[in-house]
Short mmCIF file of C-alpha atoms in Angstrom, two decimals:
data_model
loop_
_atom_site.label_atom_id
_atom_site.label_comp_id
_atom_site.label_asym_id
_atom_site.label_seq_id
_atom_site.Cartn_x
_atom_site.Cartn_y
_atom_site.Cartn_z
CA MET A 1 115.24 106.45 132.05
CA ALA A 2 116.91 109.73 131.04
CA ALA A 3 120.03 108.78 129.12
CA GLY A 4 123.06 109.85 131.08
CA GLY A 5 120.91 109.98 134.17
CA THR A 6 121.99 113.50 135.04
CA VAL A 7 118.66 115.14 134.47
CA GLY A 8 116.76 115.11 137.71
CA LEU A 9 113.15 114.04 138.00
CA GLY A 10 110.74 116.90 137.69
CA MET A 11 113.48 119.52 137.51
CA SER A 12 113.16 122.22 134.95
CA VAL A 13 115.78 122.30 132.29
CA ASN A 14 117.13 124.98 130.03
CA ILE A 15 116.57 124.44 126.37
CA ALA A 16 118.92 125.93 123.81
CA VAL A 17 118.22 125.58 120.11
CA LYS A 18 120.92 126.81 117.76
CA ASN A 19 120.65 127.28 114.02
CA LEU A 20 118.02 124.58 113.63
CA SER A 21 116.93 123.86 110.06
CA LYS A 22 114.61 121.28 108.61
CA GLU A 23 113.72 120.41 105.04
CA PHE A 24 110.94 118.20 103.75
CA ALA A 25 111.56 116.53 100.40
CA ALA A 26 108.63 116.12 98.06
CA HIS A 27 108.04 112.52 97.04
CA GLY A 28 109.77 111.64 93.79
CA THR A 29 110.33 115.09 92.37
CA GLY A 30 113.43 116.12 94.32
CA ALA A 31 111.77 119.41 95.24
CA ALA A 32 112.23 120.48 98.85
CA TRP A 33 110.29 122.58 101.32
CA LYS A 34 112.50 124.42 103.77
CA ALA A 35 110.23 124.43 106.78
CA LEU A 36 112.67 125.73 109.39
CA ASP A 37 115.66 127.84 108.49
CA GLY A 38 118.05 128.75 111.27
CA VAL A 39 115.81 128.73 114.32
CA ASN A 40 117.50 130.08 117.44
CA LEU A 41 115.77 130.09 120.77
CA GLU A 42 116.38 129.59 124.44
CA VAL A 43 114.03 128.64 127.21
CA ALA A 44 115.15 129.30 130.76
CA SER A 45 114.47 126.70 133.36
CA GLY A 46 110.92 127.01 134.64
CA GLU A 47 110.01 129.52 131.99
CA PHE A 48 106.75 129.54 130.04
CA VAL A 49 107.60 130.36 126.43
CA THR A 50 105.00 130.55 123.69
CA ILE A 51 105.80 130.21 120.04
CA LEU A 52 103.28 132.27 118.13
CA GLY A 53 102.83 132.07 114.41
CA PRO A 54 100.35 131.53 111.61
CA SER A 55 99.57 128.02 110.47
CA GLY A 56 102.29 126.70 108.25
CA CYS A 57 105.05 128.41 110.19
CA GLY A 58 106.62 125.17 111.31
CA LYS A 59 105.56 125.38 114.95
CA SER A 60 104.53 121.76 115.11
CA THR A 61 107.64 120.69 113.20
CA LEU A 62 109.72 122.46 115.83
CA LEU A 63 107.89 120.69 118.66
CA ASN A 64 108.31 117.32 116.97
CA ILE A 65 112.04 117.94 116.80
CA LEU A 66 112.22 119.11 120.42
CA SER A 67 110.29 116.04 121.54
CA GLY A 68 112.65 113.71 119.71
CA LEU A 69 109.96 112.38 117.37
CA ASP A 70 111.70 113.88 114.37
CA THR A 71 115.43 113.27 114.28
CA HIS A 72 116.20 114.52 110.79
CA PHE A 73 117.37 118.10 111.10
CA THR A 74 120.52 120.20 111.11
CA GLY A 75 121.64 122.44 113.94
CA SER A 76 121.81 121.65 117.62
CA ILE A 77 119.50 121.27 120.56
CA SER A 78 120.81 121.06 124.06
CA PHE A 79 119.13 120.48 127.35
CA THR A 80 120.80 121.53 130.58
CA GLN A 81 119.56 121.04 134.06
CA GLY A 82 118.42 124.29 135.55
CA ASP A 83 119.04 124.37 139.25
CA SER A 84 122.48 122.83 139.67
CA GLY A 85 123.92 124.60 136.63
CA GLY A 86 125.23 121.30 135.35
CA THR A 87 125.55 120.72 131.65
CA ALA A 88 123.87 117.39 131.30
CA ARG A 89 123.09 116.62 127.69
CA GLY A 90 121.07 113.52 128.44
CA LYS A 91 117.53 113.12 127.31
CA PRO A 92 115.19 114.96 129.64
CA ARG A 93 111.78 113.59 130.51
CA ILE A 94 109.34 115.17 128.14
CA ALA A 95 105.56 115.38 128.25
CA TYR A 96 103.64 116.43 125.18
CA LEU A 97 100.13 117.79 125.12
CA PHE A 98 98.72 117.42 121.63
CA GLN A 99 95.98 119.33 119.91
CA GLU A 100 93.74 116.30 120.40
CA PRO A 101 93.84 114.39 123.69
CA ARG A 102 95.35 111.25 122.09
CA LEU A 103 94.10 109.04 124.89
CA LEU A 104 93.95 105.29 124.41
CA PRO A 105 90.21 104.69 123.96
CA TRP A 106 90.40 101.08 125.21
CA ARG A 107 91.79 102.13 128.59
CA THR A 108 90.03 103.95 131.38
CA VAL A 109 91.14 107.45 132.36
CA ARG A 110 93.17 105.85 135.16
CA GLY A 111 94.65 103.37 132.70
CA ASN A 112 95.74 106.23 130.47
CA VAL A 113 97.60 107.99 133.27
CA GLU A 114 99.14 104.69 134.36
CA PHE A 115 100.27 104.14 130.81
CA ALA A 116 102.44 107.27 131.00
CA LEU A 117 103.71 106.41 134.49
CA ASP A 118 104.69 102.96 133.25
CA ALA A 119 106.44 104.42 130.20
CA ALA A 120 108.30 106.93 132.38
CA GLY A 121 109.53 104.14 134.62
CA PHE A 122 107.64 104.87 137.85
CA SER A 123 107.32 101.84 140.07
CA ARG A 124 103.91 100.22 140.17
CA SER A 125 103.42 101.04 143.82
CA GLU A 126 103.40 104.75 143.02
CA TRP A 127 100.84 104.58 140.25
CA LYS A 128 97.67 104.72 142.29
CA GLY A 129 98.70 107.65 144.44
CA ARG A 130 99.98 109.73 141.55
CA CYS A 131 96.99 108.91 139.43
CA ASN A 132 94.53 109.94 142.12
CA LYS A 133 96.47 113.11 142.88
CA TRP A 134 96.60 114.38 139.32
CA LEU A 135 93.11 113.34 138.35
CA GLU A 136 91.89 115.16 141.46
CA LEU A 137 93.88 118.27 140.48
CA VAL A 138 92.37 118.43 136.99
CA GLY A 139 88.88 117.85 138.36
CA LEU A 140 88.47 114.29 137.17
CA GLY A 141 88.62 112.67 140.60
CA GLY A 142 85.27 110.96 140.06
CA PHE A 143 85.99 109.83 136.52
CA ALA A 144 89.03 107.59 136.95
CA GLU A 145 87.16 104.46 135.91
CA PHE A 146 85.44 105.98 132.87
CA TYR A 147 86.54 105.34 129.34
CA PRO A 148 87.67 108.42 127.34
CA LEU A 149 84.85 108.14 124.82
CA GLN A 150 82.37 108.52 127.68
CA LEU A 151 83.75 111.99 128.47
CA SER A 152 83.37 115.37 126.77
CA GLY A 153 86.18 116.88 124.72
CA GLY A 154 87.17 119.21 127.56
CA MET A 155 87.28 116.36 130.07
CA GLN A 156 89.36 114.28 127.69
CA GLN A 157 91.87 117.10 127.37
CA ARG A 158 91.93 117.40 131.18
CA ALA A 159 92.79 113.71 131.36
CA ALA A 160 95.60 114.35 128.88
CA ILE A 161 96.84 117.19 131.10
CA ALA A 162 96.80 114.88 134.12
CA ARG A 163 98.74 112.32 132.11
CA ALA A 164 101.33 114.95 131.11
CA PHE A 165 101.84 116.34 134.62
CA SER A 166 101.75 112.99 136.40
CA ILE A 167 105.17 111.96 135.09
CA GLU A 168 106.77 115.13 136.50
CA PRO A 169 108.30 116.09 133.19
CA ASP A 170 111.41 118.22 132.85
CA ILE A 171 109.87 119.85 129.82
CA LEU A 172 106.26 120.26 128.86
CA LEU A 173 105.55 120.70 125.16
CA MET A 174 102.08 121.82 124.11
CA ASP A 175 100.74 122.05 120.58
CA GLU A 176 97.59 124.20 120.59
CA PRO A 177 96.01 121.98 123.24
CA PHE A 178 92.92 124.15 123.66
CA SER A 179 92.21 125.01 120.04
CA ALA A 180 89.61 122.28 119.63
CA LEU A 181 87.59 123.49 122.63
CA ASP A 182 84.99 126.23 122.80
CA GLU A 183 86.34 129.56 124.10
CA LEU A 184 84.63 129.36 127.51
CA THR A 185 86.03 125.90 128.22
CA ALA A 186 89.39 126.94 126.82
CA ARG A 187 89.53 129.95 129.16
CA ARG A 188 88.85 127.83 132.19
CA MET A 189 91.41 125.29 131.18
CA ARG A 190 94.09 127.89 130.52
CA GLN A 191 93.63 129.11 134.06
CA GLU A 192 93.75 125.55 135.41
CA LEU A 193 96.89 124.89 133.40
CA LEU A 194 98.55 127.99 134.85
CA ASP A 195 97.59 126.95 138.38
CA LEU A 196 99.19 123.55 137.87
CA TRP A 197 102.27 125.09 136.31
CA GLU A 198 102.68 127.67 139.12
CA ALA A 199 102.77 124.77 141.56
CA ASN A 200 105.12 122.67 139.40
CA ARG A 201 107.41 124.91 137.42
CA HIS A 202 108.43 122.85 134.45
CA SER A 203 109.94 124.54 131.43
CA VAL A 204 107.12 124.97 128.96
CA VAL A 205 107.13 125.41 125.21
CA PHE A 206 103.61 126.24 124.13
CA VAL A 207 102.65 126.58 120.49
CA THR A 208 99.65 128.56 119.29
CA HIS A 209 98.32 130.92 116.63
CA ASN A 210 96.08 132.66 119.17
CA SER A 211 97.65 135.89 120.42
CA LEU A 212 95.12 136.28 123.25
CA GLU A 213 96.09 132.88 124.58
CA ALA A 214 99.79 133.61 124.15
CA VAL A 215 99.58 136.84 126.15
CA PHE A 216 97.47 135.30 128.90
CA LEU A 217 99.81 132.36 129.46
CA SER A 218 103.41 133.21 128.74
CA ASP A 219 106.51 134.75 130.27
CA ARG A 220 107.82 135.35 126.79
CA ILE A 221 106.45 135.15 123.25
CA LEU A 222 108.51 134.22 120.22
CA ILE A 223 106.99 135.06 116.85
CA MET A 224 107.71 132.91 113.81
CA ASN A 225 106.94 133.81 110.23
CA ARG A 226 104.87 131.87 107.75
CA GLY A 227 106.95 129.34 105.81
CA PRO A 228 109.06 128.65 103.92
CA SER A 229 112.20 129.49 105.83
CA SER A 230 110.53 130.04 109.18
CA ARG A 231 112.57 131.21 112.09
CA VAL A 232 112.08 133.27 115.23
CA ARG A 233 111.52 136.82 113.96
CA ASP A 234 110.45 138.68 117.03
CA GLU A 235 110.49 138.34 120.78
CA ILE A 236 108.21 139.93 123.36
CA SER A 237 108.75 139.73 127.08
CA LEU A 238 105.61 139.77 129.21
CA ASN A 239 107.28 140.24 132.56
CA HIS A 240 105.51 143.58 132.97
CA LEU A 241 102.19 141.77 133.26
CA PRO A 242 101.74 140.46 136.81
CA ARG A 243 100.25 137.05 137.48
CA PRO A 244 97.55 135.99 137.98
CA ARG A 245 96.40 137.61 134.79
CA SER A 246 92.93 138.52 133.67
CA TYR A 247 91.50 138.92 130.21
CA GLU A 248 89.92 142.21 131.33
CA ASP A 249 93.21 143.85 132.36
CA PRO A 250 93.74 146.93 130.09
CA ALA A 251 97.53 146.58 130.14
CA GLN A 252 97.18 142.99 128.96
CA PHE A 253 94.78 144.11 126.25
CA GLU A 254 97.28 146.74 125.05
CA THR A 255 100.03 144.14 124.99
CA GLN A 256 97.87 141.79 123.00
CA LYS A 257 97.19 144.49 120.40
CA ASP A 258 100.93 145.06 120.13
CA VAL A 259 101.62 141.32 119.82
CA LEU A 260 98.96 140.94 117.16
CA ALA A 261 100.37 143.87 115.16
CA ARG A 262 103.85 142.39 115.31
CA LEU A 263 102.51 138.95 114.36
CA MET A 264 100.71 140.37 111.31
CA ARG A 265 104.00 141.72 110.01
CA HIS A 266 105.28 138.17 109.67
CA VAL A 267 102.20 136.56 108.18
CA ASP A 268 102.47 137.95 104.68
CA MET B 1 73.81 95.88 122.41
CA LYS B 2 72.54 93.80 125.34
CA GLU B 3 68.91 94.69 124.89
CA VAL B 4 67.37 94.07 121.54
CA ALA B 5 64.72 96.66 120.91
CA ARG B 6 61.18 95.32 120.70
CA GLY B 7 60.71 96.53 117.11
CA ASP B 8 63.96 94.91 116.14
CA ARG B 9 62.72 91.58 117.51
CA TRP B 10 59.55 91.79 115.42
CA VAL B 11 61.53 92.53 112.30
CA LYS B 12 63.70 89.47 112.97
CA LEU B 13 60.62 87.28 113.51
CA ILE B 14 59.02 88.50 110.28
CA SER B 15 62.28 87.95 108.43
CA LEU B 16 62.52 84.37 109.67
CA SER B 17 58.87 83.59 108.85
CA LEU B 18 59.38 84.94 105.36
CA LEU B 19 62.30 82.59 104.89
CA VAL B 20 60.27 79.57 106.07
CA GLY B 21 57.37 80.73 103.88
CA LEU B 22 59.65 80.93 100.89
CA TRP B 23 60.85 77.42 101.62
CA TYR B 24 57.22 76.16 101.70
CA ALA B 25 56.49 77.95 98.45
CA VAL B 26 59.41 76.27 96.73
CA ALA B 27 58.55 72.88 98.26
CA LEU B 28 54.96 73.04 97.07
CA LEU B 29 55.97 73.70 93.49
CA PRO B 30 55.79 70.74 91.01
CA ALA B 31 58.83 68.70 92.11
CA LYS B 32 57.76 68.41 95.74
CA SER B 33 59.08 64.93 96.28
CA VAL B 34 62.59 66.27 95.57
CA PHE B 35 62.43 69.36 97.73
CA PRO B 36 60.60 68.58 100.99
CA PRO B 37 58.85 71.26 103.06
CA PRO B 38 60.38 72.47 106.37
CA HIS B 39 58.27 70.34 108.71
CA VAL B 40 59.43 67.10 107.05
CA VAL B 41 63.06 68.15 107.46
CA LEU B 42 62.32 69.09 111.06
CA LEU B 43 60.87 65.61 111.73
CA TYR B 44 63.98 63.98 110.24
CA LEU B 45 66.08 66.15 112.47
CA ILE B 46 64.12 65.33 115.62
CA GLU B 47 64.46 61.65 114.81
CA ASP B 48 68.21 61.84 114.13
CA VAL B 49 69.41 63.98 117.03
CA GLN B 50 68.33 61.16 119.34
CA SER B 51 70.93 58.83 117.86
CA TRP B 52 74.70 59.03 118.16
CA ALA B 53 75.50 58.98 114.41
CA ILE B 54 74.70 62.59 113.57
CA TRP B 55 76.67 63.82 116.60
CA SER B 56 79.73 61.79 115.67
CA HIS B 57 79.67 63.28 112.16
CA LEU B 58 79.31 66.72 113.71
CA LEU B 59 82.23 66.07 116.04
CA ALA B 60 84.45 64.96 113.15
CA THR B 61 83.59 68.08 111.16
CA LEU B 62 83.91 70.46 114.10
CA SER B 63 87.34 69.16 115.01
CA ARG B 64 88.50 69.59 111.40
CA ILE B 65 87.10 73.12 111.44
CA PHE B 66 88.81 73.85 114.73
CA PHE B 67 92.24 72.70 113.56
CA GLY B 68 91.85 74.14 110.08
CA PHE B 69 90.75 77.49 111.46
CA SER B 70 93.58 77.57 114.02
CA LEU B 71 96.15 76.72 111.39
CA ALA B 72 94.79 79.34 108.97
CA MET B 73 94.78 82.07 111.63
CA ALA B 74 98.22 81.10 112.91
CA VAL B 75 99.64 81.65 109.44
CA ALA B 76 97.48 84.55 108.27
CA VAL B 77 97.69 86.85 111.32
CA PRO B 78 101.49 87.22 111.42
CA ALA B 79 101.72 87.22 107.63
CA GLY B 80 99.04 89.90 107.30
CA ILE B 81 100.58 92.10 109.99
CA LEU B 82 104.03 91.72 108.46
CA LEU B 83 102.73 92.69 105.03
CA GLY B 84 100.92 95.66 106.52
CA PHE B 85 103.97 97.08 108.27
CA SER B 86 106.92 96.10 106.11
CA GLY B 87 107.41 97.43 102.62
CA LEU B 88 110.01 94.75 101.95
CA ALA B 89 107.66 91.92 102.89
CA GLN B 90 105.05 93.51 100.67
CA ARG B 91 107.38 93.56 97.68
CA LEU B 92 108.64 90.04 98.37
CA PHE B 93 105.40 88.21 99.13
CA GLY B 94 102.61 90.43 97.82
CA THR B 95 102.51 88.49 94.55
CA TRP B 96 102.40 85.13 96.35
CA VAL B 97 99.25 86.22 98.09
CA LEU B 98 97.70 87.32 94.82
CA ILE B 99 98.54 84.00 93.16
CA GLY B 100 97.10 82.19 96.18
CA LEU B 101 93.89 84.19 95.79
CA MET B 102 93.57 83.33 92.14
CA THR B 103 94.21 79.58 92.57
CA PRO B 104 90.93 77.63 92.71
CA SER B 105 90.26 75.93 96.06
CA LEU B 106 89.76 72.65 94.25
CA VAL B 107 93.38 72.74 93.08
CA PHE B 108 94.68 73.25 96.62
CA ILE B 109 92.60 70.35 97.91
CA ILE B 110 93.66 67.97 95.16
CA LEU B 111 97.31 68.95 95.54
CA VAL B 112 97.27 68.39 99.29
CA TYR B 113 95.38 65.08 99.09
CA THR B 114 97.69 63.71 96.41
CA SER B 115 100.86 64.75 98.22
CA MET B 116 99.82 63.96 101.82
CA GLY B 117 97.34 61.15 101.30
CA LEU B 118 93.65 60.91 102.14
CA ASN B 119 93.86 61.48 105.87
CA ASP B 120 92.62 63.92 108.50
CA ILE B 121 95.81 65.95 108.62
CA ALA B 122 95.66 66.48 104.88
CA ALA B 123 92.01 67.49 105.20
CA VAL B 124 92.86 70.11 107.80
CA VAL B 125 95.83 71.46 105.83
CA ALA B 126 93.79 71.60 102.63
CA ALA B 127 90.94 73.49 104.28
CA ALA B 128 93.39 75.96 105.86
CA MET B 129 95.30 76.51 102.61
CA THR B 130 92.23 77.50 100.68
CA VAL B 131 91.35 80.30 103.11
CA ILE B 132 94.81 81.59 104.06
CA PRO B 133 95.25 83.90 101.04
CA VAL B 134 91.84 85.53 101.59
CA LEU B 135 92.51 85.99 105.30
CA VAL B 136 95.97 87.42 104.70
CA VAL B 137 94.59 90.09 102.36
CA ASN B 138 91.89 90.91 104.88
CA ILE B 139 94.34 91.34 107.77
CA TRP B 140 96.89 93.10 105.60
CA GLU B 141 94.38 95.82 104.71
CA ASN B 142 93.46 96.29 108.36
CA ALA B 143 97.06 96.47 109.55
CA LYS B 144 97.56 99.53 107.36
CA ALA B 145 94.93 101.41 109.32
CA VAL B 146 96.70 101.55 112.71
CA ASP B 147 96.58 105.11 114.10
CA SER B 148 100.10 106.51 113.90
CA LYS B 149 99.16 109.44 116.14
CA LEU B 150 98.83 107.15 119.15
CA VAL B 151 102.11 105.46 118.28
CA GLN B 152 103.72 108.93 118.17
CA MET B 153 102.22 109.82 121.53
CA ALA B 154 103.59 106.62 123.03
CA ARG B 155 107.05 107.34 121.63
CA VAL B 156 107.08 110.83 123.16
CA PHE B 157 106.20 109.29 126.50
CA ASN B 158 109.18 107.02 125.97
CA LEU B 159 107.39 103.69 125.73
CA SER B 160 109.59 100.82 124.53
CA THR B 161 108.95 99.33 121.09
CA LEU B 162 107.81 96.00 122.53
CA LYS B 163 105.27 97.77 124.72
CA ILE B 164 104.15 99.93 121.79
CA VAL B 165 103.28 96.76 119.90
CA ARG B 166 101.51 95.24 122.89
CA GLN B 167 99.76 98.31 124.24
CA ILE B 168 99.14 100.45 121.14
CA VAL B 169 99.21 98.33 117.99
CA LEU B 170 97.53 95.08 119.10
CA PRO B 171 94.55 96.73 120.82
CA GLN B 172 93.90 98.67 117.63
CA LEU B 173 94.17 95.51 115.56
CA ALA B 174 91.84 93.55 117.84
CA PRO B 175 88.55 94.66 116.24
CA PRO B 176 89.63 93.97 112.65
CA LEU B 177 91.28 90.72 113.76
CA LEU B 178 88.06 89.58 115.35
CA ALA B 179 86.19 90.49 112.16
CA SER B 180 88.78 88.52 110.21
CA ALA B 181 88.36 85.57 112.58
CA ARG B 182 84.60 85.51 111.95
CA PHE B 183 85.13 85.83 108.27
CA GLY B 184 87.78 83.09 108.40
CA LEU B 185 85.55 80.74 110.39
CA GLY B 186 82.80 81.17 107.81
CA LEU B 187 85.22 80.35 105.02
CA VAL B 188 86.86 77.41 106.79
CA TRP B 189 83.67 75.57 107.60
CA LYS B 190 82.50 75.78 104.02
CA MET B 191 85.84 74.48 102.81
CA VAL B 192 85.90 71.67 105.38
CA LEU B 193 82.62 70.34 103.99
CA PHE B 194 84.09 70.46 100.52
CA VAL B 195 87.26 68.73 101.69
CA GLU B 196 85.20 66.00 103.40
CA LEU B 197 83.17 65.47 100.29
CA LEU B 198 86.33 64.96 98.25
CA GLY B 199 88.32 62.69 100.49
CA ARG B 200 86.90 61.67 103.88
CA SER B 201 84.44 58.99 104.91
CA ASN B 202 82.77 60.77 107.80
CA GLY B 203 81.66 64.27 108.75
CA ILE B 204 78.76 66.47 107.72
CA GLY B 205 80.22 67.07 104.27
CA TYR B 206 80.51 63.34 103.64
CA GLN B 207 76.90 62.78 104.82
CA ILE B 208 75.56 65.49 102.56
CA GLU B 209 77.43 63.98 99.63
CA TYR B 210 76.14 60.50 100.59
CA TYR B 211 72.48 61.55 100.66
CA TYR B 212 72.98 63.53 97.50
CA GLN B 213 74.10 60.31 95.78
CA LEU B 214 70.87 58.73 97.02
CA PHE B 215 69.00 61.82 95.83
CA ASN B 216 67.50 62.18 99.30
CA MET B 217 67.05 65.94 99.52
CA GLY B 218 65.27 65.73 102.86
CA ARG B 219 68.36 64.30 104.52
CA VAL B 220 70.64 66.77 102.72
CA LEU B 221 68.58 69.65 104.04
CA GLU B 222 68.37 68.05 107.49
CA TYR B 223 72.17 67.94 107.80
CA THR B 224 72.42 71.46 106.41
CA VAL B 225 69.92 72.91 108.87
CA PHE B 226 71.53 71.02 111.75
CA PHE B 227 75.00 72.25 110.87
CA VAL B 228 74.06 75.84 110.12
CA GLY B 229 72.23 75.96 113.47
CA ILE B 230 75.30 74.69 115.35
CA MET B 231 77.58 77.16 113.55
CA LEU B 232 75.21 80.03 114.31
CA ILE B 233 75.33 79.17 117.98
CA ILE B 234 79.14 79.06 117.90
CA GLU B 235 79.26 82.40 116.07
CA VAL B 236 76.87 84.23 118.34
CA VAL B 237 77.77 82.72 121.69
CA ILE B 238 81.55 82.35 121.45
CA LEU B 239 82.69 85.10 119.09
CA GLY B 240 79.93 87.47 120.19
CA GLY B 241 81.01 86.94 123.81
CA ILE B 242 84.63 87.69 122.98
CA GLU B 243 83.55 90.81 121.11
CA HIS B 244 81.57 92.06 124.08
CA ARG B 245 84.55 91.55 126.38
CA LEU B 246 87.05 93.20 124.04
CA PHE B 247 85.01 96.28 123.25
CA ARG B 248 83.64 97.36 126.60
CA TRP B 249 85.34 100.69 126.02
CA ARG B 250 83.13 101.60 123.12
CA PRO B 251 80.72 104.27 124.28
CA ALA B 252 77.06 103.71 124.95
CA ALA B 253 76.52 107.44 125.43
CA ARG B 254 78.50 110.54 126.24
CA LEU B 255 78.27 112.09 129.66
CA GLY B 256 78.24 115.71 128.54
#
């Protein structure tokens, strides 16, 4: 599955992005939009990094490049396996949690998880066990045989989370996965996501425009400016905030105010 | 979908009675010997279904429809999908389809009969040819609407291209393809009757033409009612059944 075969299953990997730039050409006119201009960032193995920025800052573009969906860019991206210190440059196993669940509506919840397991190359004999385990962990144990359109938006996103974790990814990319949910549901699901991640430390790149969410979830926040020519403008470590975190913690609240102030500087 | 609401049933009954009433109204107008009322046609029908002749004509027509429809779909589905996904195919063959659409069905039928002879194979080919352009356009439009977000998702999860076609593209195309199939069936059976009228000596189309020559409108209507009834049953039972099986995943209600 992973090209080169040197990236282990379910191991976290380091991500290093150097001088990454990306231009979109307007159709016909020859005009260009420089979406990303010299992005540098590193994600340590097992680290939870959030990229925070206003809409139009190229966050999703960056994720599309990291995921391999978009291959037209300049600069370099390298993945190295965390634990052994090797320098494998093969393709790591990536899971992507989109803003919408992107489940296949014609397959049951179980079928959707199996779809990812199949794509990731897990043998058929493992499917049932993994499926049950992850659906149980996201609280959908009783809904395996339901079709996505029979479930609420929150449950659908849970199914997508189960699908993402079930393949034991090396890297988990998330593009505002909770932004379509109401705040109460989103809060619960952030906590559930953290619980899953604490138990399975994949490297995470999480994209959002919500500073509250960024502070609650991350080890480190990278702030990007509004385009054109977006790059990482600021970096905030959150190691001083112990986990598990709580929205009511004054220190966390102070940090969030600081993050928001620094974000505002790069919006205009 | 399984249970038809009671009110809905009443509406359907009223609608059907209105149609029969309209028929009576027309039949009772001056030229009543030409246009017989429904019960006369019904009596003809009851008399005829007891003999083999009407069934053998039906069988001839149905088999032409079956082969014509299969041939049309076999050409139109790949052609439509190709046109939907490939810009090159679109530029190369888009005009062919347009010309096909503009060519009168009569021309296709005459061309095929004169080049292949007056036989059953020619009849099937002619019927298929007249509907292929319409079906291709129909499928072509639908192929454009495949959700690229799901294809993207599948690519991130590293699904192979072959599996993307099988697991992501085809399931999305199934509903419009089924709609196209229904549409195509409706077109083919009308064309088969036309083709029979022009160059065969059996089948429902030939019978209708025969009684028309005799100016026997009762028999014309009898064959029409008989055939429309059979086609309705095929539509509802066979294609409706497939639809129900294919679209189980569509929600009846949300859980909450």
